[in-house]
mmCIF file of C-alpha atoms in Angstrom:
data_model
loop_
_atom_site.group_PDB
_atom_site.id
_atom_site.type_symbol
_atom_site.label_atom_id
_atom_site.label_comp_id
_atom_site.label_asym_id
_atom_site.label_seq_id
_atom_site.Cartn_x
_atom_site.Cartn_y
_atom_site.Cartn_z
ATOM 1 C CA MET A 1 125.623 -38.421 60.852
ATOM 2 C CA SER A 2 124.311 -42.004 62.489
ATOM 3 C CA ASP A 3 124.246 -46.001 61.139
ATOM 4 C CA ASN A 4 120.884 -45.825 60.662
ATOM 5 C CA ASN A 5 121.143 -41.929 58.461
ATOM 6 C CA SER A 6 123.872 -43.080 56.287
ATOM 7 C CA SER A 7 122.289 -46.292 55.466
ATOM 8 C CA ARG A 8 119.088 -43.840 54.896
ATOM 9 C CA ARG A 9 120.833 -41.730 52.962
ATOM 10 C CA ARG A 10 121.830 -44.659 50.544
ATOM 11 C CA PHE A 11 118.897 -45.668 50.370
ATOM 12 C CA LEU A 12 117.014 -42.926 48.766
ATOM 13 C CA VAL A 13 120.658 -42.082 47.023
ATOM 14 C CA GLY A 14 119.207 -44.887 45.120
ATOM 15 C CA ALA A 15 115.778 -44.608 45.079
ATOM 16 C CA ALA A 16 116.231 -41.792 43.761
ATOM 17 C CA ALA A 17 117.633 -42.634 40.546
ATOM 18 C CA LEU A 18 115.951 -45.151 40.075
ATOM 19 C CA ALA A 19 113.324 -42.802 40.143
ATOM 20 C CA ALA A 20 114.336 -41.014 36.935
ATOM 21 C CA THR A 21 114.444 -43.703 35.143
ATOM 22 C CA PRO A 22 112.154 -43.381 31.284
ATOM 23 C CA THR A 23 108.161 -44.425 30.487
ATOM 24 C CA VAL A 24 109.130 -47.247 28.937
ATOM 25 C CA ALA A 25 105.612 -49.218 26.837
ATOM 26 C CA GLY A 26 103.395 -47.066 29.535
ATOM 27 C CA LEU A 27 105.346 -48.578 32.350
ATOM 28 C CA ALA A 28 108.143 -47.554 34.456
ATOM 29 C CA GLY A 29 110.799 -49.851 33.378
ATOM 30 C CA PRO A 30 112.849 -53.100 34.966
ATOM 31 C CA ALA A 31 115.135 -51.345 37.868
ATOM 32 C CA PRO A 32 118.497 -51.587 38.333
ATOM 33 C CA ALA A 33 120.031 -54.666 40.669
ATOM 34 C CA SER A 34 121.652 -51.303 41.464
ATOM 35 C CA ALA A 35 121.589 -47.200 41.819
ATOM 36 C CA ALA A 36 124.556 -45.121 41.555
ATOM 37 C CA GLY A 37 123.782 -41.534 43.132
ATOM 38 C CA ARG A 38 125.987 -38.390 41.759
ATOM 39 C CA ASP A 39 128.477 -39.486 45.174
ATOM 40 C CA GLY A 40 128.913 -42.622 43.730
ATOM 41 C CA THR A 41 126.220 -43.868 46.512
ATOM 42 C CA VAL A 42 124.688 -46.673 45.694
ATOM 43 C CA GLY A 43 121.796 -48.140 47.196
ATOM 44 C CA LYS A 44 120.148 -51.850 46.211
ATOM 45 C CA VAL A 45 116.153 -51.714 44.727
ATOM 46 C CA THR A 46 114.386 -54.335 45.568
ATOM 47 C CA THR A 47 112.288 -56.372 43.444
ATOM 48 C CA LEU A 48 109.343 -57.886 45.415
ATOM 49 C CA THR A 49 109.395 -61.538 45.400
ATOM 50 C CA SER A 50 107.284 -63.863 47.831
ATOM 51 C CA ARG A 51 103.673 -64.227 47.963
ATOM 52 C CA ARG A 52 101.218 -64.583 50.202
ATOM 53 C CA ARG A 53 97.408 -65.432 49.966
ATOM 54 C CA LEU A 54 94.274 -63.384 51.948
ATOM 55 C CA GLY A 55 91.199 -66.138 51.478
ATOM 56 C CA ARG A 56 92.643 -68.043 48.243
ATOM 57 C CA LEU A 57 93.543 -64.654 46.872
ATOM 58 C CA LYS A 58 97.128 -64.899 46.193
ATOM 59 C CA VAL A 59 99.194 -61.555 45.843
ATOM 60 C CA SER A 60 102.509 -59.826 46.609
ATOM 61 C CA SER A 61 103.622 -59.284 50.160
ATOM 62 C CA ILE A 62 103.364 -56.349 51.016
ATOM 63 C CA GLY A 63 100.689 -54.152 48.568
ATOM 64 C CA LEU A 64 100.192 -50.568 47.465
ATOM 65 C CA GLY A 65 98.005 -48.465 49.844
ATOM 66 C CA CYS A 66 96.116 -45.233 46.769
ATOM 67 C CA GLN A 67 94.493 -43.221 49.244
ATOM 68 C CA THR A 68 96.962 -40.381 49.584
ATOM 69 C CA MET A 69 97.330 -39.979 45.940
ATOM 70 C CA THR A 70 94.362 -37.706 45.637
ATOM 71 C CA GLY A 71 96.251 -35.075 47.856
ATOM 72 C CA ARG A 72 93.029 -35.252 49.869
ATOM 73 C CA LEU A 73 94.822 -37.326 52.866
ATOM 74 C CA TYR A 74 97.915 -36.281 53.996
ATOM 75 C CA GLY A 75 97.803 -32.816 51.827
ATOM 76 C CA PRO A 76 98.697 -31.767 48.135
ATOM 77 C CA VAL A 77 100.797 -34.618 45.500
ATOM 78 C CA SER A 78 102.953 -33.510 43.546
ATOM 79 C CA SER A 79 101.254 -34.487 40.195
ATOM 80 C CA ARG A 80 98.895 -37.122 39.189
ATOM 81 C CA GLU A 81 100.732 -38.121 36.497
ATOM 82 C CA ASP A 82 103.645 -38.668 38.641
ATOM 83 C CA MET A 83 100.946 -41.191 41.477
ATOM 84 C CA ILE A 84 100.039 -42.989 37.870
ATOM 85 C CA ARG A 85 103.536 -43.839 37.416
ATOM 86 C CA ILE A 86 104.304 -44.756 40.922
ATOM 87 C CA ILE A 87 101.928 -47.474 40.209
ATOM 88 C CA ARG A 88 103.463 -48.642 37.328
ATOM 89 C CA THR A 89 106.595 -48.089 39.278
ATOM 90 C CA ALA A 90 104.963 -50.778 42.366
ATOM 91 C CA VAL A 91 104.543 -53.144 39.133
ATOM 92 C CA ASP A 92 107.704 -53.418 38.034
ATOM 93 C CA GLN A 93 109.082 -53.822 41.238
ATOM 94 C CA GLY A 94 106.806 -57.507 42.076
ATOM 95 C CA ILE A 95 104.237 -55.542 43.711
ATOM 96 C CA THR A 96 100.711 -57.548 43.266
ATOM 97 C CA LEU A 97 97.550 -55.405 45.143
ATOM 98 C CA PHE A 98 96.729 -51.982 44.423
ATOM 99 C CA ASP A 99 94.398 -51.200 47.027
ATOM 100 C CA THR A 100 91.668 -48.060 47.278
ATOM 101 C CA ALA A 101 87.742 -47.466 47.681
ATOM 102 C CA GLU A 102 85.555 -45.168 45.257
ATOM 103 C CA ALA A 103 85.583 -43.337 48.783
ATOM 104 C CA TYR A 104 89.405 -42.380 48.562
ATOM 105 C CA GLY A 105 88.846 -38.649 46.450
ATOM 106 C CA PRO A 106 85.640 -39.233 46.283
ATOM 107 C CA PHE A 107 86.192 -41.440 43.227
ATOM 108 C CA GLU A 108 89.343 -39.804 41.960
ATOM 109 C CA SER A 109 92.062 -42.646 43.493
ATOM 110 C CA GLU A 110 89.932 -45.307 41.484
ATOM 111 C CA ARG A 111 90.696 -43.403 38.869
ATOM 112 C CA ILE A 112 93.776 -43.104 39.524
ATOM 113 C CA VAL A 113 93.967 -47.142 39.439
ATOM 114 C CA GLY A 114 92.978 -47.460 36.624
ATOM 115 C CA GLU A 115 95.205 -45.311 34.341
ATOM 116 C CA ALA A 116 98.336 -46.499 35.626
ATOM 117 C CA LEU A 117 97.128 -50.849 35.454
ATOM 118 C CA ARG A 118 94.852 -50.932 32.309
ATOM 119 C CA ARG A 119 97.370 -52.161 30.838
ATOM 120 C CA VAL A 120 99.032 -55.231 32.998
ATOM 121 C CA ARG A 121 95.541 -55.996 34.528
ATOM 122 C CA ASP A 122 96.051 -59.846 34.250
ATOM 123 C CA ARG A 123 98.762 -59.115 36.463
ATOM 124 C CA VAL A 124 97.336 -57.108 39.114
ATOM 125 C CA VAL A 125 95.357 -57.579 41.443
ATOM 126 C CA ILE A 126 93.289 -54.455 42.202
ATOM 127 C CA ALA A 127 91.425 -54.158 45.974
ATOM 128 C CA SER A 128 88.389 -51.668 46.150
ATOM 129 C CA LYS A 129 86.018 -50.373 49.184
ATOM 130 C CA PHE A 130 81.224 -49.108 49.113
ATOM 131 C CA GLY A 131 79.980 -48.535 52.381
ATOM 132 C CA TRP A 132 79.535 -44.888 51.986
ATOM 133 C CA ASN A 133 76.598 -42.962 51.712
ATOM 134 C CA ILE A 134 78.470 -41.368 48.367
ATOM 135 C CA ASP A 135 75.735 -40.541 45.395
ATOM 136 C CA PRO A 136 76.786 -42.730 42.458
ATOM 137 C CA ASP A 137 76.689 -40.528 39.638
ATOM 138 C CA THR A 138 77.604 -36.948 41.292
ATOM 139 C CA GLY A 139 80.550 -38.743 43.800
ATOM 140 C CA GLN A 140 77.886 -35.613 46.460
ATOM 141 C CA GLN A 141 79.565 -37.818 50.132
ATOM 142 C CA LEU A 142 75.976 -38.028 51.686
ATOM 143 C CA PRO A 143 75.504 -38.138 55.673
ATOM 144 C CA GLY A 144 76.742 -42.049 57.166
ATOM 145 C CA LEU A 145 77.049 -45.473 54.834
ATOM 146 C CA ASN A 146 75.019 -47.046 53.122
ATOM 147 C CA SER A 147 75.254 -50.529 52.664
ATOM 148 C CA ARG A 148 72.348 -51.563 51.610
ATOM 149 C CA PRO A 149 71.658 -54.317 48.129
ATOM 150 C CA GLU A 150 70.122 -51.548 45.605
ATOM 151 C CA HIS A 151 73.685 -49.066 46.576
ATOM 152 C CA ILE A 152 76.293 -51.817 46.547
ATOM 153 C CA LYS A 153 75.179 -52.480 43.192
ATOM 154 C CA ARG A 154 75.164 -49.070 41.115
ATOM 155 C CA ALA A 155 78.487 -48.043 43.228
ATOM 156 C CA VAL A 156 80.321 -51.436 41.820
ATOM 157 C CA ASP A 157 78.769 -50.254 38.520
ATOM 158 C CA GLY A 158 80.855 -47.398 39.679
ATOM 159 C CA MET A 159 83.748 -48.343 40.756
ATOM 160 C CA LEU A 160 84.178 -50.945 37.227
ATOM 161 C CA GLY A 161 84.050 -48.216 34.608
ATOM 162 C CA ARG A 162 86.453 -45.486 36.453
ATOM 163 C CA LEU A 163 89.192 -48.653 37.108
ATOM 164 C CA ARG A 164 88.646 -50.109 33.488
ATOM 165 C CA THR A 165 88.054 -54.025 33.971
ATOM 166 C CA ASP A 166 85.167 -56.260 33.987
ATOM 167 C CA HIS A 167 85.739 -56.934 37.585
ATOM 168 C CA ILE A 168 87.156 -56.079 40.488
ATOM 169 C CA ASP A 169 89.155 -58.690 42.744
ATOM 170 C CA LEU A 170 88.626 -58.203 45.962
ATOM 171 C CA LEU A 171 85.417 -55.909 47.130
ATOM 172 C CA TYR A 172 85.116 -54.765 50.908
ATOM 173 C CA GLN A 173 82.283 -52.982 53.012
ATOM 174 C CA HIS A 174 84.276 -49.353 54.267
ATOM 175 C CA ARG A 175 82.246 -49.190 57.503
ATOM 176 C CA VAL A 176 79.957 -51.933 59.112
ATOM 177 C CA ASP A 177 76.749 -50.045 58.233
ATOM 178 C CA PRO A 178 74.503 -50.030 61.704
ATOM 179 C CA ALA A 179 71.437 -49.913 59.282
ATOM 180 C CA VAL A 180 71.651 -53.100 57.147
ATOM 181 C CA PRO A 181 72.319 -56.840 57.969
ATOM 182 C CA ILE A 182 75.621 -58.254 57.043
ATOM 183 C CA GLU A 183 73.416 -60.451 55.931
ATOM 184 C CA ASP A 184 71.885 -59.007 53.762
ATOM 185 C CA VAL A 185 75.293 -57.942 52.351
ATOM 186 C CA ALA A 186 76.826 -60.484 52.184
ATOM 187 C CA GLY A 187 73.275 -61.943 49.720
ATOM 188 C CA ALA A 188 74.527 -59.162 47.497
ATOM 189 C CA VAL A 189 78.668 -59.181 46.976
ATOM 190 C CA LYS A 190 77.260 -62.906 46.337
ATOM 191 C CA ASP A 191 75.506 -62.184 43.746
ATOM 192 C CA LEU A 192 78.574 -59.575 42.424
ATOM 193 C CA ILE A 193 80.574 -62.710 42.478
ATOM 194 C CA ARG A 194 78.004 -64.799 40.592
ATOM 195 C CA ALA A 195 78.107 -62.012 37.992
ATOM 196 C CA GLY A 196 81.240 -61.872 37.836
ATOM 197 C CA LYS A 197 81.922 -58.801 38.460
ATOM 198 C CA VAL A 198 83.156 -59.058 42.406
ATOM 199 C CA ARG A 199 86.644 -61.686 42.704
ATOM 200 C CA HIS A 200 86.456 -62.470 46.712
ATOM 201 C CA TRP A 201 84.817 -60.048 49.221
ATOM 202 C CA GLY A 202 86.221 -58.518 52.703
ATOM 203 C CA LEU A 203 84.801 -56.422 55.469
ATOM 204 C CA SER A 204 87.295 -53.145 56.721
ATOM 205 C CA GLU A 205 87.656 -52.554 60.525
ATOM 206 C CA PRO A 206 83.395 -55.225 61.561
ATOM 207 C CA GLY A 207 82.945 -56.406 65.533
ATOM 208 C CA PRO A 208 84.134 -59.675 65.306
ATOM 209 C CA LEU A 209 80.415 -60.834 64.668
ATOM 210 C CA THR A 210 79.847 -59.623 61.818
ATOM 211 C CA VAL A 211 82.876 -61.544 60.685
ATOM 212 C CA ARG A 212 81.072 -64.675 61.656
ATOM 213 C CA ARG A 213 77.775 -63.846 59.830
ATOM 214 C CA ALA A 214 78.711 -62.136 56.702
ATOM 215 C CA HIS A 215 81.879 -65.476 55.714
ATOM 216 C CA SER A 216 78.680 -67.549 56.623
ATOM 217 C CA VAL A 217 76.512 -66.843 54.429
ATOM 218 C CA GLN A 218 80.002 -65.389 51.869
ATOM 219 C CA PRO A 219 83.035 -66.495 52.593
ATOM 220 C CA LEU A 220 85.590 -63.688 53.504
ATOM 221 C CA ALA A 221 89.490 -62.863 51.671
ATOM 222 C CA ALA A 222 89.957 -60.811 53.779
ATOM 223 C CA ILE A 223 89.855 -58.515 57.757
ATOM 224 C CA GLN A 224 91.100 -54.509 56.300
ATOM 225 C CA ASN A 225 91.917 -53.426 60.101
ATOM 226 C CA GLU A 226 95.002 -50.940 61.123
ATOM 227 C CA TYR A 227 97.466 -52.685 62.713
ATOM 228 C CA ASN A 228 101.043 -51.394 63.642
ATOM 229 C CA LEU A 229 103.365 -50.529 66.895
ATOM 230 C CA MET A 230 101.442 -48.036 67.888
ATOM 231 C CA TRP A 231 97.877 -49.579 67.874
ATOM 232 C CA ARG A 232 97.346 -53.299 67.694
ATOM 233 C CA GLY A 233 93.969 -53.744 68.947
ATOM 234 C CA ALA A 234 93.430 -56.346 66.342
ATOM 235 C CA GLU A 235 96.070 -59.081 68.605
ATOM 236 C CA GLN A 236 92.846 -59.092 70.833
ATOM 237 C CA GLN A 237 89.856 -59.740 68.751
ATOM 238 C CA ILE A 238 90.541 -60.473 64.914
ATOM 239 C CA LEU A 239 94.078 -61.555 64.393
ATOM 240 C CA PRO A 240 92.968 -64.964 66.043
ATOM 241 C CA LEU A 241 88.890 -65.150 64.292
ATOM 242 C CA CYS A 242 90.416 -64.808 60.903
ATOM 243 C CA GLU A 243 93.125 -67.324 61.800
ATOM 244 C CA GLU A 244 90.357 -69.214 63.114
ATOM 245 C CA LEU A 245 88.565 -69.072 60.032
ATOM 246 C CA GLY A 246 90.935 -68.843 57.531
ATOM 247 C CA ILE A 247 90.554 -65.127 56.552
ATOM 248 C CA GLY A 248 93.810 -62.963 55.907
ATOM 249 C CA LEU A 249 94.691 -59.022 57.682
ATOM 250 C CA VAL A 250 95.085 -56.464 55.823
ATOM 251 C CA CYS A 251 97.018 -53.420 58.149
ATOM 252 C CA TRP A 252 95.231 -49.924 55.929
ATOM 253 C CA ALA A 253 97.884 -47.809 57.851
ATOM 254 C CA PRO A 254 101.325 -50.237 58.837
ATOM 255 C CA LEU A 255 103.451 -47.271 59.210
ATOM 256 C CA ALA A 256 100.911 -45.127 61.122
ATOM 257 C CA TYR A 257 100.912 -42.435 59.019
ATOM 258 C CA GLY A 258 104.277 -41.750 59.311
ATOM 259 C CA PHE A 259 105.002 -42.368 63.036
ATOM 260 C CA THR A 260 106.888 -45.015 62.521
ATOM 261 C CA THR A 261 109.408 -44.319 59.850
ATOM 262 C CA GLY A 262 111.236 -42.024 62.095
ATOM 263 C CA THR A 263 110.591 -38.799 59.642
ATOM 264 C CA ILE A 264 108.259 -37.813 63.030
ATOM 265 C CA ASN A 265 108.674 -35.719 65.589
ATOM 266 C CA PRO A 266 107.661 -33.238 68.837
ATOM 267 C CA TYR A 267 108.297 -31.181 66.312
ATOM 268 C CA THR A 268 106.842 -31.515 63.862
ATOM 269 C CA ARG A 269 104.072 -29.426 62.207
ATOM 270 C CA PHE A 270 100.528 -31.282 59.344
ATOM 271 C CA ALA A 271 99.575 -28.491 57.831
ATOM 272 C CA GLN A 272 95.911 -27.631 56.863
ATOM 273 C CA GLY A 273 94.195 -30.562 55.735
ATOM 274 C CA ASP A 274 96.338 -32.700 56.259
ATOM 275 C CA PHE A 275 94.425 -36.107 58.563
ATOM 276 C CA ARG A 276 96.757 -36.419 60.778
ATOM 277 C CA ALA A 277 96.985 -32.929 62.520
ATOM 278 C CA PHE A 278 93.187 -34.452 63.446
ATOM 279 C CA VAL A 279 94.418 -38.074 65.006
ATOM 280 C CA PRO A 280 95.287 -37.600 68.932
ATOM 281 C CA ARG A 281 98.061 -39.395 69.769
ATOM 282 C CA ASN A 282 99.384 -36.730 67.335
ATOM 283 C CA SER A 283 98.849 -33.977 69.668
ATOM 284 C CA PRO A 284 102.360 -32.296 70.028
ATOM 285 C CA GLU A 285 102.296 -33.597 74.459
ATOM 286 C CA ASN A 286 100.981 -36.885 72.639
ATOM 287 C CA MET A 287 104.592 -36.822 69.840
ATOM 288 C CA THR A 288 106.846 -35.930 73.004
ATOM 289 C CA ALA A 289 105.442 -39.482 75.183
ATOM 290 C CA ASN A 290 105.588 -41.812 71.709
ATOM 291 C CA MET A 291 108.902 -40.744 71.330
ATOM 292 C CA PRO A 292 110.484 -44.404 72.785
ATOM 293 C CA LEU A 293 109.079 -46.294 70.261
ATOM 294 C CA VAL A 294 110.688 -43.880 67.376
ATOM 295 C CA GLN A 295 113.939 -44.660 69.467
ATOM 296 C CA LEU A 296 113.152 -48.255 69.760
ATOM 297 C CA LEU A 297 113.008 -48.538 66.362
ATOM 298 C CA SER A 298 116.083 -45.800 65.420
ATOM 299 C CA GLN A 299 117.971 -48.527 67.093
ATOM 300 C CA TRP A 300 116.988 -51.768 65.538
ATOM 301 C CA ALA A 301 117.184 -50.202 62.182
ATOM 302 C CA VAL A 302 120.900 -49.844 63.242
ATOM 303 C CA ARG A 303 121.121 -53.388 64.962
ATOM 304 C CA LYS A 304 119.421 -54.459 61.568
ATOM 305 C CA GLY A 305 120.939 -52.701 58.784
ATOM 306 C CA ALA A 306 117.375 -51.270 58.131
ATOM 307 C CA THR A 307 115.310 -48.719 57.981
ATOM 308 C CA PRO A 308 112.137 -47.820 60.854
ATOM 309 C CA GLY A 309 110.145 -47.916 58.213
ATOM 310 C CA GLN A 310 111.163 -51.191 56.827
ATOM 311 C CA LEU A 311 110.958 -52.356 60.670
ATOM 312 C CA SER A 312 107.544 -51.910 61.491
ATOM 313 C CA LEU A 313 106.562 -53.902 57.972
ATOM 314 C CA ALA A 314 108.417 -56.717 58.416
ATOM 315 C CA TRP A 315 107.506 -57.261 61.869
ATOM 316 C CA LEU A 316 103.917 -57.417 61.173
ATOM 317 C CA GLN A 317 104.419 -59.378 58.396
ATOM 318 C CA ALA A 318 105.828 -62.012 60.934
ATOM 319 C CA GLN A 319 103.636 -61.765 63.060
ATOM 320 C CA LYS A 320 101.199 -64.702 60.854
ATOM 321 C CA PRO A 321 102.033 -66.159 57.226
ATOM 322 C CA TRP A 322 98.649 -64.337 55.963
ATOM 323 C CA ILE A 323 99.142 -60.437 57.325
ATOM 324 C CA VAL A 324 100.015 -58.294 53.977
ATOM 325 C CA PRO A 325 100.400 -54.122 54.640
ATOM 326 C CA ILE A 326 99.416 -52.112 52.634
ATOM 327 C CA PRO A 327 102.145 -48.896 52.980
ATOM 328 C CA SER A 328 100.465 -45.511 50.762
ATOM 329 C CA ALA A 329 103.362 -43.413 49.548
ATOM 330 C CA THR A 330 103.940 -40.503 46.735
ATOM 331 C CA ARG A 331 107.350 -41.160 46.034
ATOM 332 C CA THR A 332 109.478 -42.972 44.119
ATOM 333 C CA SER A 333 111.464 -43.465 47.330
ATOM 334 C CA HIS A 334 109.069 -44.374 50.023
ATOM 335 C CA LEU A 335 107.897 -47.170 47.559
ATOM 336 C CA LEU A 336 111.661 -48.559 47.208
ATOM 337 C CA GLU A 337 111.534 -47.963 50.428
ATOM 338 C CA ASN A 338 108.860 -50.714 51.494
ATOM 339 C CA ILE A 339 109.742 -52.760 48.880
ATOM 340 C CA GLY A 340 112.792 -53.054 50.997
ATOM 341 C CA THR A 341 111.486 -55.285 53.188
ATOM 342 C CA GLU A 342 111.988 -57.867 51.153
ATOM 343 C CA GLU A 343 115.400 -57.753 52.932
ATOM 344 C CA VAL A 344 114.090 -58.029 56.268
ATOM 345 C CA THR A 345 113.685 -60.895 58.547
ATOM 346 C CA PHE A 346 113.458 -61.736 62.251
ATOM 347 C CA THR A 347 115.031 -64.611 63.886
ATOM 348 C CA PRO A 348 112.700 -66.309 66.411
ATOM 349 C CA ASP A 349 115.309 -64.614 68.943
ATOM 350 C CA GLU A 350 115.170 -61.138 67.523
ATOM 351 C CA LEU A 351 112.037 -60.981 67.048
ATOM 352 C CA ARG A 352 110.297 -62.320 70.953
ATOM 353 C CA GLU A 353 113.314 -59.474 71.921
ATOM 354 C CA PHE A 354 112.549 -56.945 69.648
ATOM 355 C CA THR A 355 107.931 -58.121 70.862
ATOM 356 C CA ALA A 356 108.685 -57.742 74.956
ATOM 357 C CA ALA A 357 111.620 -54.226 74.143
ATOM 358 C CA LEU A 358 107.512 -53.039 72.237
ATOM 359 C CA ASP A 359 105.381 -54.644 74.682
ATOM 360 C CA ALA A 360 107.389 -52.511 77.591
ATOM 361 C CA VAL A 361 106.331 -48.937 75.281
ATOM 362 C CA GLN A 362 103.189 -47.326 75.759
ATOM 363 C CA ILE A 363 101.614 -45.579 73.109
ATOM 364 C CA HIS A 364 99.463 -41.956 74.688
ATOM 365 C CA GLY A 365 97.183 -41.098 72.279
ATOM 366 C CA GLU A 366 93.420 -42.698 70.384
ATOM 367 C CA ARG A 367 94.230 -43.607 67.294
ATOM 368 C CA LEU A 368 91.552 -41.430 65.329
ATOM 369 C CA PRO A 369 89.109 -39.069 65.775
ATOM 370 C CA ALA A 370 86.493 -39.710 68.070
ATOM 371 C CA GLY A 371 83.759 -39.146 64.827
ATOM 372 C CA VAL A 372 86.201 -42.109 62.922
ATOM 373 C CA LEU A 373 86.555 -44.750 65.133
ATOM 374 C CA ALA A 374 83.677 -44.580 66.419
ATOM 375 C CA LEU A 375 82.716 -46.892 62.990
ATOM 376 C CA SER A 376 84.593 -49.326 63.960
ATOM 377 C CA GLY A 377 83.610 -52.427 65.356
ATOM 378 C CA ILE A 378 80.676 -51.892 64.214
ATOM 379 C CA GLU A 379 78.108 -54.829 64.792
ATOM 380 C CA ALA A 380 75.264 -55.315 62.063
ATOM 381 C CA PRO A 381 71.709 -55.354 63.392
ATOM 382 C CA LEU A 382 70.119 -59.018 62.862
ATOM 383 C CA PRO A 383 67.436 -59.554 59.923
ATOM 384 C CA ARG A 384 63.756 -58.864 60.767
#
């Protein structure tokens, strides 16, 4: 067993022990400083204390993405009750940012988040998203997008009920609607903020000109984009724009759908219905071609005494102080491993060295299926 595998095993043994702790008062209960496995191995369990700002919104330095908890993205999950327990464990271990959307399920992810967080609502930040053409009453997914102002307001009312709250801390437009001026969208959100139903807002995968136009009507707190060691396109325009305008960046898929955790290899075959099977960079030939990235991460994991996933998240955080990754987790051990990123840092020299090595790795394959990718970077139409 390599040093890195041994380190990961010690961590996961400790995490498994924490996963077995009983639920107390509706939450998972405080974590011990360390947890012992059956063989006596001890893995340190971190409580996340660092905080970052998305605009004027203060959140934990790592959030929890709740899309996979419906069992419809990466395949089935153990149980709904386990997903609620994971969210409550995240609260106990210091995570304050929880990311969901009406489209996840549809509706089911919001219901899970709402039930899990109802007793600690004043301690957490809930982010959700509108923008797909979803019937607000039935949850039926209709073709295309829908960001008409009247639809946004109905969608938010439904979110509030499912999330068991009177306000959404961070409301995103899930994708830019090519049929609706962003000024109309921003105006509708501004109305919701005035009504107290929304506190802050953001855009997901927008075009840069749309960001400027939206921000001029109602200041944005965050942009949500894919950003990870396999896809760094946000560095070209979105990151500089966020820095200029004082907007935070929330990274979805910060672990590249699991690839940068080192647990996926060219022999991996995804289950039927697993979204990752349709991602071009996950084809067997592309996964083979992309293994130099895993090798780089494995080498640095040994050097830093961390897991490849923790290194991946730490590198993202090291880019800017207003970057917040939101890895998903459907196992307590994975959640706690992600939180353990707080213990991983780069010196300036290490960051330059690692980034230079990363720059030399060529990534093969598109980051999303063509139909989904076509909805990223869209510029909203101008007002008539």
